[in-house]
PDB file of C-alpha atoms in Angstrom:
ATOM      1  CA  MET U  72     -14.178 -13.012   4.832  1.00  0.00           C
ATOM      2  CA  THR U  73     -16.323 -16.042   4.267  1.00  0.00           C
ATOM      3  CA  GLN U  74     -19.366 -15.626   2.027  1.00  0.00           C
ATOM      4  CA  ARG U  75     -21.629 -15.740   5.191  1.00  0.00           C
ATOM      5  CA  THR U  76     -19.504 -13.042   6.896  1.00  0.00           C
ATOM      6  CA  VAL U  77     -18.936 -10.529   3.981  1.00  0.00           C
ATOM      7  CA  ALA U  78     -21.539  -8.310   2.358  1.00  0.00           C
ATOM      8  CA  ALA U  79     -22.348  -9.318  -1.228  1.00  0.00           C
ATOM      9  CA  PHE U  80     -21.744  -5.701  -2.358  1.00  0.00           C
ATOM     10  CA  LEU U  81     -17.894  -6.076  -1.582  1.00  0.00           C
ATOM     11  CA  THR U  82     -17.760  -8.719  -4.473  1.00  0.00           C
ATOM     12  CA  PRO U  83     -19.711  -7.022  -7.414  1.00  0.00           C
ATOM     13  CA  GLU U  84     -20.695  -8.921 -10.511  1.00  0.00           C
ATOM     14  CA  GLY U  85     -17.695  -9.684 -12.794  1.00  0.00           C
ATOM     15  CA  PHE U  86     -15.316 -10.330 -10.041  1.00  0.00           C
ATOM     16  CA  SER U  87     -14.531 -13.494  -8.247  1.00  0.00           C
ATOM     17  CA  GLN U  88     -12.355 -14.974  -5.469  1.00  0.00           C
ATOM     18  CA  PRO U  89      -9.020 -16.561  -6.686  1.00  0.00           C
ATOM     19  CA  SER U  90      -9.076 -20.352  -6.974  1.00  0.00           C
ATOM     20  CA  ALA U  91      -7.856 -22.443  -4.214  1.00  0.00           C
ATOM     21  CA  ARG U  92      -4.746 -23.248  -6.108  1.00  0.00           C
ATOM     22  CA  ALA U  93      -4.043 -19.529  -6.906  1.00  0.00           C
ATOM     23  CA  VAL U  94      -2.228 -19.157  -3.662  1.00  0.00           C
ATOM     24  CA  LEU U  95       0.652 -21.344  -4.925  1.00  0.00           C
ATOM     25  CA  ARG U  96       1.680 -18.528  -7.181  1.00  0.00           C
ATOM     26  CA  GLU U  97       2.625 -16.700  -4.112  1.00  0.00           C
ATOM     27  CA  GLY U  98       5.547 -19.036  -3.762  1.00  0.00           C
ATOM     28  CA  SER U  99       7.436 -16.796  -6.188  1.00  0.00           C
ATOM     29  CA  LEU U 100       7.959 -14.410  -3.249  1.00  0.00           C
ATOM     30  CA  VAL U 101      10.870 -16.378  -2.228  1.00  0.00           C
ATOM     31  CA  THR U 102      12.408 -15.444  -5.597  1.00  0.00           C
ATOM     32  CA  GLU U 103      11.346 -11.889  -5.291  1.00  0.00           C
ATOM     33  CA  ALA U 104      12.956 -11.714  -1.770  1.00  0.00           C
ATOM     34  CA  GLY U 105      16.191 -13.024  -3.256  1.00  0.00           C
ATOM     35  CA  ARG U 106      16.162 -10.476  -5.939  1.00  0.00           C
ATOM     36  CA  TYR U 107      15.786  -7.796  -3.346  1.00  0.00           C
ATOM     37  CA  ALA U 108      18.728  -9.177  -1.303  1.00  0.00           C
ATOM     38  CA  LEU U 109      21.127  -9.231  -4.326  1.00  0.00           C
ATOM     39  CA  GLN U 110      20.101  -5.732  -5.330  1.00  0.00           C
ATOM     40  CA  ALA U 111      20.600  -4.533  -1.662  1.00  0.00           C
ATOM     41  CA  LEU U 112      24.202  -5.999  -1.740  1.00  0.00           C
ATOM     42  CA  SER U 113      24.935  -4.509  -5.112  1.00  0.00           C
ATOM     43  CA  SER U 114      23.564  -1.066  -4.095  1.00  0.00           C
ATOM     44  CA  ARG U 115      25.708  -1.057  -0.995  1.00  0.00           C
ATOM     45  CA  GLY U 116      28.834  -1.556  -3.091  1.00  0.00           C
ATOM     46  CA  THR U 117      27.801   1.178  -5.492  1.00  0.00           C
ATOM     47  CA  ARG U 118      27.277   3.719  -2.682  1.00  0.00           C
ATOM     48  CA  ARG U 119      30.768   3.021  -1.408  1.00  0.00           C
ATOM     49  CA  ARG U 120      32.215   3.822  -4.718  1.00  0.00           C
ATOM     50  CA  THR U 121      29.900   6.950  -5.368  1.00  0.00           C
ATOM     51  CA  PRO U 122      31.442  10.327  -4.788  1.00  0.00           C
ATOM     52  CA  TYR U 123      29.745  12.591  -2.223  1.00  0.00           C
ATOM     53  CA  GLY U 124      28.305  14.835  -4.954  1.00  0.00           C
ATOM     54  CA  GLY U 125      27.011  11.862  -6.923  1.00  0.00           C
ATOM     55  CA  HIS U 126      23.922  11.013  -4.774  1.00  0.00           C
ATOM     56  CA  PRO U 127      20.448  11.099  -6.172  1.00  0.00           C
ATOM     57  CA  VAL U 128      18.605  14.487  -6.156  1.00  0.00           C
ATOM     58  CA  ARG U 129      16.159  14.681  -3.239  1.00  0.00           C
ATOM     59  CA  ALA U 130      12.523  14.620  -4.148  1.00  0.00           C
ATOM     60  CA  ALA U 131      10.617  17.614  -2.688  1.00  0.00           C
ATOM     61  CA  GLU U 132       7.458  15.819  -1.607  1.00  0.00           C
ATOM     62  CA  PRO U 133       7.446  13.314   1.153  1.00  0.00           C
ATOM     63  CA  VAL U 134       6.213   9.754   0.713  1.00  0.00           C
ATOM     64  CA  LEU U 135       4.024   7.885   3.192  1.00  0.00           C
ATOM     65  CA  LEU U 136       4.011   4.052   3.113  1.00  0.00           C
ATOM     66  CA  VAL U 137       0.800   2.227   4.128  1.00  0.00           C
ATOM     67  CA  PRO U 138       0.898  -1.448   4.785  1.00  0.00           C
ATOM     68  CA  GLY U 139      -1.664  -4.057   3.757  1.00  0.00           C
ATOM     69  CA  PHE U 140      -4.016  -6.188   5.832  1.00  0.00           C
ATOM     70  CA  LEU U 141      -2.431  -8.072   8.527  1.00  0.00           C
ATOM     71  CA  ALA U 142       0.857  -6.334   7.998  1.00  0.00           C
ATOM     72  CA  GLY U 143       2.572  -3.413   9.710  1.00  0.00           C
ATOM     73  CA  ASP U 144       5.114  -0.748   8.833  1.00  0.00           C
ATOM     74  CA  SER U 145       8.014  -3.202   8.877  1.00  0.00           C
ATOM     75  CA  SER U 146       6.444  -5.047   5.750  1.00  0.00           C
ATOM     76  CA  LEU U 147       7.385  -2.007   3.671  1.00  0.00           C
ATOM     77  CA  GLY U 148      10.862  -1.605   5.243  1.00  0.00           C
ATOM     78  CA  PRO U 149      12.681  -2.810   2.196  1.00  0.00           C
ATOM     79  CA  MET U 150      10.750  -0.513  -0.090  1.00  0.00           C
ATOM     80  CA  SER U 151      11.337   2.427   2.188  1.00  0.00           C
ATOM     81  CA  ARG U 152      15.071   1.845   2.282  1.00  0.00           C
ATOM     82  CA  THR U 153      15.298   1.588  -1.517  1.00  0.00           C
ATOM     83  CA  LEU U 154      13.281   4.675  -2.160  1.00  0.00           C
ATOM     84  CA  ARG U 155      15.501   6.587   0.391  1.00  0.00           C
ATOM     85  CA  ARG U 156      18.514   5.536  -1.524  1.00  0.00           C
ATOM     86  CA  GLN U 157      16.924   6.979  -4.572  1.00  0.00           C
ATOM     87  CA  GLY U 158      16.301  10.384  -3.081  1.00  0.00           C
ATOM     88  CA  PHE U 159      12.713   9.971  -1.621  1.00  0.00           C
ATOM     89  CA  ARG U 160      11.995  10.990   2.088  1.00  0.00           C
ATOM     90  CA  THR U 161       9.828   8.343   3.409  1.00  0.00           C
ATOM     91  CA  TYR U 162       7.595   8.016   6.396  1.00  0.00           C
ATOM     92  CA  ARG U 163       5.911   5.300   8.284  1.00  0.00           C
ATOM     93  CA  ALA U 164       2.194   5.186   8.662  1.00  0.00           C
ATOM     94  CA  ASP U 165       2.502   4.163  12.337  1.00  0.00           C
ATOM     95  CA  ILE U 166       0.515   0.986  11.812  1.00  0.00           C
ATOM     96  CA  ARG U 167       1.854  -1.900  13.785  1.00  0.00           C
ATOM     97  CA  ALA U 168      -0.754  -4.308  12.295  1.00  0.00           C
ATOM     98  CA  ASN U 169      -3.498  -3.459   9.878  1.00  0.00           C
ATOM     99  CA  VAL U 170      -6.296  -5.519  11.500  1.00  0.00           C
ATOM    100  CA  GLY U 171      -8.792  -3.049  12.956  1.00  0.00           C
ATOM    101  CA  CYS U 172     -11.688  -0.949  11.811  1.00  0.00           C
ATOM    102  CA  THR U 173     -11.105   0.502   8.367  1.00  0.00           C
ATOM    103  CA  LEU U 174     -12.768   3.781   9.075  1.00  0.00           C
ATOM    104  CA  ALA U 175     -10.706   4.207  12.078  1.00  0.00           C
ATOM    105  CA  ALA U 176      -7.516   3.385  10.033  1.00  0.00           C
ATOM    106  CA  ALA U 177      -8.470   6.004   7.600  1.00  0.00           C
ATOM    107  CA  ALA U 178      -8.962   8.598  10.225  1.00  0.00           C
ATOM    108  CA  GLN U 179      -5.530   7.738  11.689  1.00  0.00           C
ATOM    109  CA  LEU U 180      -3.855   7.968   8.334  1.00  0.00           C
ATOM    110  CA  GLU U 181      -5.487  11.396   7.781  1.00  0.00           C
ATOM    111  CA  GLU U 182      -3.928  12.662  11.081  1.00  0.00           C
ATOM    112  CA  ARG U 183      -0.518  11.156  10.020  1.00  0.00           C
ATOM    113  CA  LEU U 184      -0.847  12.956   6.604  1.00  0.00           C
ATOM    114  CA  GLU U 185      -1.600  16.222   8.444  1.00  0.00           C
ATOM    115  CA  GLU U 186       1.553  15.802  10.666  1.00  0.00           C
ATOM    116  CA  ILE U 187       3.778  15.143   7.749  1.00  0.00           C
ATOM    117  CA  ALA U 188       2.331  17.895   5.683  1.00  0.00           C
ATOM    118  CA  GLN U 189       2.856  20.455   8.377  1.00  0.00           C
ATOM    119  CA  ARG U 190       6.314  19.238   9.106  1.00  0.00           C
ATOM    120  CA  ARG U 191       7.516  19.359   5.456  1.00  0.00           C
ATOM    121  CA  GLY U 192       5.321  22.320   4.233  1.00  0.00           C
ATOM    122  CA  SER U 193       4.023  20.454   1.338  1.00  0.00           C
ATOM    123  CA  ARG U 194       1.475  17.837   0.152  1.00  0.00           C
ATOM    124  CA  VAL U 195       2.386  14.093   0.532  1.00  0.00           C
ATOM    125  CA  ARG U 196       2.537  11.193  -1.901  1.00  0.00           C
ATOM    126  CA  ILE U 197       1.155   7.859  -0.525  1.00  0.00           C
ATOM    127  CA  VAL U 198       2.208   4.407  -1.530  1.00  0.00           C
ATOM    128  CA  GLY U 199      -0.308   1.740  -0.266  1.00  0.00           C
ATOM    129  CA  HIS U 200       0.017  -1.917  -0.434  1.00  0.00           C
ATOM    130  CA  SER U 201      -3.382  -3.912  -0.816  1.00  0.00           C
ATOM    131  CA  LEU U 202      -5.760  -2.640   1.910  1.00  0.00           C
ATOM    132  CA  GLY U 203      -3.232   0.195   2.541  1.00  0.00           C
ATOM    133  CA  GLY U 204      -3.822   1.262  -1.072  1.00  0.00           C
ATOM    134  CA  MET U 205      -7.695   1.263  -0.538  1.00  0.00           C
ATOM    135  CA  LEU U 206      -7.319   3.456   2.628  1.00  0.00           C
ATOM    136  CA  ALA U 207      -4.932   5.886   0.708  1.00  0.00           C
ATOM    137  CA  ARG U 208      -7.415   6.332  -2.091  1.00  0.00           C
ATOM    138  CA  GLY U 209     -10.252   7.258   0.315  1.00  0.00           C
ATOM    139  CA  VAL U 210      -8.211   9.844   2.076  1.00  0.00           C
ATOM    140  CA  ALA U 211      -6.941  11.164  -1.100  1.00  0.00           C
ATOM    141  CA  ALA U 212     -10.336  11.827  -2.413  1.00  0.00           C
ATOM    142  CA  ARG U 213     -11.464  13.474   0.859  1.00  0.00           C
ATOM    143  CA  ARG U 214      -8.275  15.438   1.398  1.00  0.00           C
ATOM    144  CA  PRO U 215      -6.552  16.579  -1.811  1.00  0.00           C
ATOM    145  CA  ASP U 216      -5.095  19.468   0.220  1.00  0.00           C
ATOM    146  CA  LEU U 217      -2.822  16.903   1.979  1.00  0.00           C
ATOM    147  CA  VAL U 218      -2.319  14.321  -0.903  1.00  0.00           C
ATOM    148  CA  ALA U 219      -0.346  15.042  -4.118  1.00  0.00           C
ATOM    149  CA  GLY U 220      -0.644  11.590  -5.546  1.00  0.00           C
ATOM    150  CA  ILE U 221      -1.121   7.879  -4.683  1.00  0.00           C
ATOM    151  CA  VAL U 222       0.450   4.635  -5.872  1.00  0.00           C
ATOM    152  CA  THR U 223      -1.559   1.443  -5.032  1.00  0.00           C
ATOM    153  CA  LEU U 224      -0.008  -2.046  -5.030  1.00  0.00           C
ATOM    154  CA  GLY U 225      -2.342  -4.999  -5.541  1.00  0.00           C
ATOM    155  CA  SER U 226      -5.294  -2.988  -3.960  1.00  0.00           C
ATOM    156  CA  PRO U 227      -8.743  -4.514  -4.893  1.00  0.00           C
ATOM    157  CA  MET U 228     -10.527  -1.192  -5.065  1.00  0.00           C
ATOM    158  CA  LEU U 229     -13.360  -2.407  -7.090  1.00  0.00           C
ATOM    159  CA  ALA U 230     -14.046  -5.719  -5.281  1.00  0.00           C
ATOM    160  CA  PRO U 231     -12.520  -6.000  -1.768  1.00  0.00           C
ATOM    161  CA  GLY U 232     -14.310  -9.297  -1.246  1.00  0.00           C
ATOM    162  CA  ALA U 233     -12.790 -10.967  -4.185  1.00  0.00           C
ATOM    163  CA  HIS U 234      -9.785 -12.576  -2.348  1.00  0.00           C
ATOM    164  CA  HIS U 235      -8.490 -15.842  -1.501  1.00  0.00           C
ATOM    165  CA  ALA U 236     -10.244 -18.243   0.949  1.00  0.00           C
ATOM    166  CA  SER U 237      -7.079 -18.185   3.260  1.00  0.00           C
ATOM    167  CA  LEU U 238      -7.580 -14.448   3.602  1.00  0.00           C
ATOM    168  CA  ALA U 239     -11.328 -15.028   4.224  1.00  0.00           C
ATOM    169  CA  ARG U 240     -10.441 -17.319   7.113  1.00  0.00           C
ATOM    170  CA  SER U 241      -8.142 -14.723   8.680  1.00  0.00           C
ATOM    171  CA  VAL U 242     -10.893 -12.064   8.523  1.00  0.00           C
ATOM    172  CA  ASP U 243     -13.516 -14.371   9.904  1.00  0.00           C
ATOM    173  CA  LEU U 244     -11.106 -15.136  12.902  1.00  0.00           C
ATOM    174  CA  LEU U 245     -10.694 -11.480  13.622  1.00  0.00           C
ATOM    175  CA  VAL U 246     -14.459 -10.932  13.589  1.00  0.00           C
ATOM    176  CA  ARG U 247     -14.851 -13.895  16.001  1.00  0.00           C
ATOM    177  CA  LEU U 248     -12.293 -12.377  18.344  1.00  0.00           C
ATOM    178  CA  ASN U 249     -13.858  -8.980  18.242  1.00  0.00           C
ATOM    179  CA  ARG U 250     -17.240 -10.589  19.308  1.00  0.00           C
ATOM    180  CA  ALA U 251     -15.244 -12.250  22.205  1.00  0.00           C
ATOM    181  CA  GLY U 252     -14.168  -8.897  23.485  1.00  0.00           C
ATOM    182  CA  MET U 253     -11.068  -7.893  21.560  1.00  0.00           C
ATOM    183  CA  ARG U 254     -12.462  -4.557  20.371  1.00  0.00           C
ATOM    184  CA  ASN U 255      -9.436  -3.255  18.607  1.00  0.00           C
ATOM    185  CA  LEU U 256      -9.975  -6.093  15.872  1.00  0.00           C
ATOM    186  CA  MET U 257     -12.029  -5.794  12.731  1.00  0.00           C
ATOM    187  CA  ALA U 258     -15.711  -6.156  13.602  1.00  0.00           C
ATOM    188  CA  GLU U 259     -18.459  -7.635  11.743  1.00  0.00           C
ATOM    189  CA  ASP U 260     -19.827  -4.175  10.748  1.00  0.00           C
ATOM    190  CA  CYS U 261     -16.399  -3.645   9.009  1.00  0.00           C
ATOM    191  CA  VAL U 262     -17.143  -6.379   6.563  1.00  0.00           C
ATOM    192  CA  ALA U 263     -20.880  -6.546   6.340  1.00  0.00           C
ATOM    193  CA  GLY U 264     -22.521  -3.451   7.798  1.00  0.00           C
ATOM    194  CA  ARG U 265     -22.431   0.377   7.484  1.00  0.00           C
ATOM    195  CA  CYS U 266     -18.707   0.503   8.144  1.00  0.00           C
ATOM    196  CA  ALA U 267     -18.116  -1.668   5.100  1.00  0.00           C
ATOM    197  CA  GLN U 268     -20.378   0.284   2.881  1.00  0.00           C
ATOM    198  CA  GLU U 269     -18.834   3.590   3.921  1.00  0.00           C
ATOM    199  CA  SER U 270     -15.219   2.321   3.434  1.00  0.00           C
ATOM    200  CA  PHE U 271     -16.066   0.730   0.095  1.00  0.00           C
ATOM    201  CA  ASP U 272     -17.743   4.104  -0.935  1.00  0.00           C
ATOM    202  CA  GLN U 273     -14.678   6.039   0.133  1.00  0.00           C
ATOM    203  CA  ALA U 274     -12.292   3.732  -1.871  1.00  0.00           C
ATOM    204  CA  ARG U 275     -14.382   4.501  -4.955  1.00  0.00           C
ATOM    205  CA  ALA U 276     -14.954   8.331  -4.615  1.00  0.00           C
ATOM    206  CA  ALA U 277     -13.935  10.598  -7.357  1.00  0.00           C
ATOM    207  CA  LEU U 278     -10.375  12.012  -7.114  1.00  0.00           C
ATOM    208  CA  PRO U 279     -10.067  15.712  -7.378  1.00  0.00           C
ATOM    209  CA  ALA U 280      -7.921  17.150 -10.238  1.00  0.00           C
ATOM    210  CA  GLY U 281      -4.317  17.410  -9.357  1.00  0.00           C
ATOM    211  CA  VAL U 282      -3.988  14.065  -7.413  1.00  0.00           C
ATOM    212  CA  ASP U 283      -1.929  11.536  -9.414  1.00  0.00           C
ATOM    213  CA  PHE U 284      -3.005   8.070  -9.310  1.00  0.00           C
ATOM    214  CA  THR U 285      -1.055   4.920 -10.335  1.00  0.00           C
ATOM    215  CA  ALA U 286      -2.481   1.361  -9.733  1.00  0.00           C
ATOM    216  CA  ILE U 287       0.196  -1.368  -9.921  1.00  0.00           C
ATOM    217  CA  TYR U 288      -1.249  -4.799 -10.389  1.00  0.00           C
ATOM    218  CA  SER U 289      -0.175  -8.394 -11.215  1.00  0.00           C
ATOM    219  CA  ARG U 290      -1.920 -11.184 -12.940  1.00  0.00           C
ATOM    220  CA  ARG U 291       0.085 -13.511 -10.931  1.00  0.00           C
ATOM    221  CA  ASP U 292      -1.664 -12.198  -7.762  1.00  0.00           C
ATOM    222  CA  GLY U 293      -2.686 -15.225  -5.825  1.00  0.00           C
ATOM    223  CA  ILE U 294      -4.504 -13.332  -2.968  1.00  0.00           C
ATOM    224  CA  VAL U 295      -6.934 -10.995  -4.871  1.00  0.00           C
ATOM    225  CA  ASP U 296      -8.619 -10.762  -8.195  1.00  0.00           C
ATOM    226  CA  TRP U 297      -6.126  -8.767 -10.084  1.00  0.00           C
ATOM    227  CA  ARG U 298      -9.041  -7.218 -12.253  1.00  0.00           C
ATOM    228  CA  ALA U 299     -10.335  -5.517  -9.024  1.00  0.00           C
ATOM    229  CA  CYS U 300      -6.934  -3.570  -8.774  1.00  0.00           C
ATOM    230  CA  ILE U 301      -7.214  -1.730 -12.083  1.00  0.00           C
ATOM    231  CA  ASP U 302      -9.243   1.400 -11.093  1.00  0.00           C
ATOM    232  CA  PRO U 303     -10.644   3.376 -14.061  1.00  0.00           C
ATOM    233  CA  ALA U 304      -9.347   6.543 -12.678  1.00  0.00           C
ATOM    234  CA  ALA U 305      -5.762   5.355 -12.428  1.00  0.00           C
ATOM    235  CA  ARG U 306      -2.855   4.861 -14.871  1.00  0.00           C
ATOM    236  CA  PRO U 307      -2.458   1.009 -14.804  1.00  0.00           C
ATOM    237  CA  VAL U 308       0.945  -0.494 -14.581  1.00  0.00           C
ATOM    238  CA  GLU U 309       1.281  -4.234 -14.737  1.00  0.00           C
ATOM    239  CA  VAL U 310       4.166  -6.224 -13.086  1.00  0.00           C
ATOM    240  CA  ARG U 311       4.962  -9.883 -12.609  1.00  0.00           C
ATOM    241  CA  SER U 312       4.935 -10.404  -8.818  1.00  0.00           C
ATOM    242  CA  SER U 313       3.252 -12.227  -6.129  1.00  0.00           C
ATOM    243  CA  HIS U 314       0.717 -10.275  -3.930  1.00  0.00           C
ATOM    244  CA  VAL U 315       2.824 -10.338  -0.768  1.00  0.00           C
ATOM    245  CA  GLY U 316       6.096  -9.797  -2.908  1.00  0.00           C
ATOM    246  CA  MET U 317       4.823  -6.533  -4.098  1.00  0.00           C
ATOM    247  CA  ALA U 318       6.167  -4.992  -0.835  1.00  0.00           C
ATOM    248  CA  PHE U 319       9.861  -5.785  -1.675  1.00  0.00           C
ATOM    249  CA  ASP U 320      10.076  -7.026  -5.298  1.00  0.00           C
ATOM    250  CA  PRO U 321      12.745  -4.624  -6.977  1.00  0.00           C
ATOM    251  CA  VAL U 322      10.744  -4.711 -10.197  1.00  0.00           C
ATOM    252  CA  VAL U 323       7.762  -3.315  -8.318  1.00  0.00           C
ATOM    253  CA  ILE U 324       9.829  -0.799  -6.360  1.00  0.00           C
ATOM    254  CA  ALA U 325      11.168   0.390  -9.583  1.00  0.00           C
ATOM    255  CA  ALA U 326       7.524   0.893 -10.928  1.00  0.00           C
ATOM    256  CA  VAL U 327       6.731   2.722  -7.593  1.00  0.00           C
ATOM    257  CA  SER U 328       9.798   5.021  -8.033  1.00  0.00           C
ATOM    258  CA  ALA U 329       8.857   5.733 -11.737  1.00  0.00           C
ATOM    259  CA  ALA U 330       5.266   6.636 -10.571  1.00  0.00           C
ATOM    260  CA  LEU U 331       6.467   8.892  -7.975  1.00  0.00           C
ATOM    261  CA  ARG U 332       9.428  10.683  -9.668  1.00  0.00           C
ATOM    262  CA  PRO U 333       7.976  12.310 -12.866  1.00  0.00           C
ATOM    263  CA  ALA U 334       5.584  14.601 -11.180  1.00  0.00           C
ATOM    264  CA  VAL U 335       7.729  15.426  -8.123  1.00  0.00           C
ATOM    265  CA  PRO U 336       9.712  18.587  -8.225  1.00  0.00           C
ATOM    266  CA  VAL U 337      13.307  18.358  -6.841  1.00  0.00           C
ATOM    267  CA  VAL U 338      15.320  20.343  -4.369  1.00  0.00           C
ATOM    268  CA  SER U 339      18.930  20.079  -3.156  1.00  0.00           C
ATOM    269  CA  ALA U 340      20.675  16.650  -3.383  1.00  0.00           C
ATOM    270  CA  VAL U 341      21.899  16.647   0.435  1.00  0.00           C
ATOM    271  CA  GLU U 342      19.280  16.463   3.273  1.00  0.00           C
ATOM    272  CA  VAL U 343      20.028  15.282   6.670  1.00  0.00           C
ATOM    273  CA  ASP U 344      16.326  14.449   7.669  1.00  0.00           C
ATOM    274  CA  ARG U 345      15.509  10.973   6.050  1.00  0.00           C
ATOM    275  CA  GLY U 346      12.161  11.008   7.437  1.00  0.00           C
ATOM    276  CA  GLU U 347      12.029   7.402   8.605  1.00  0.00           C
ATOM    277  CA  ILE U 348      12.700   8.206  12.068  1.00  0.00           C
ATOM    278  CA  ALA U 349       9.704  10.416  12.236  1.00  0.00           C
TER     279      ALA U 349
END
């Protein structure tokens, strides 16, 4: 979003776009990806040596993973695989690329939650990366009957417009393509009109009692203003990670697992349905 494209209310006073050089911090994602690869290899060897009865206890509540802006379900594949190894039942959001209207994406997410909740017979926990976390918060506020808790990763809830210029150019391109006739892409109304205002209001709505909220953020975030990710309603957890790397950094995944596990009752250790194919 450029300043001429994005509504001023999306960057409230006290927040600002990361500097042009801030994106250099995103270079650490190479190290974070390497850490994930090493951990995956180590985990594979450990599983081979683990007796059948020694697997993690299965978490009772399913977990829905929601990708960030410009990303799809595959971006959270590494996190999904790790969480499944730890006993969580994960589900995709069925988002190939998060580039469309935010209100439409929220409606799709709500339908997906209804499907999973009906299938599993319980409320769902949501892990949302960046824009995915903002969508999750809005749906959680509106449908606490479906959502037991949310974990957001680098989600600029308080100032969606406080993001790097490189991201601004991407959004500006989507708006231009929408004007040219590609209606499934983000429209100007989604960044400067009624749609933008409604989405922003939903992401800041009060959460009902009984919905857990953990906001994971990083001061090394080179894409969004990290201060905008600390929602007053959430339990803040700081990590050292790039914005993009939050999707697969083992340190972040460990923080996600810790946020999900304490409040989740458990059932039997063995379960055939791993959820990911749903």
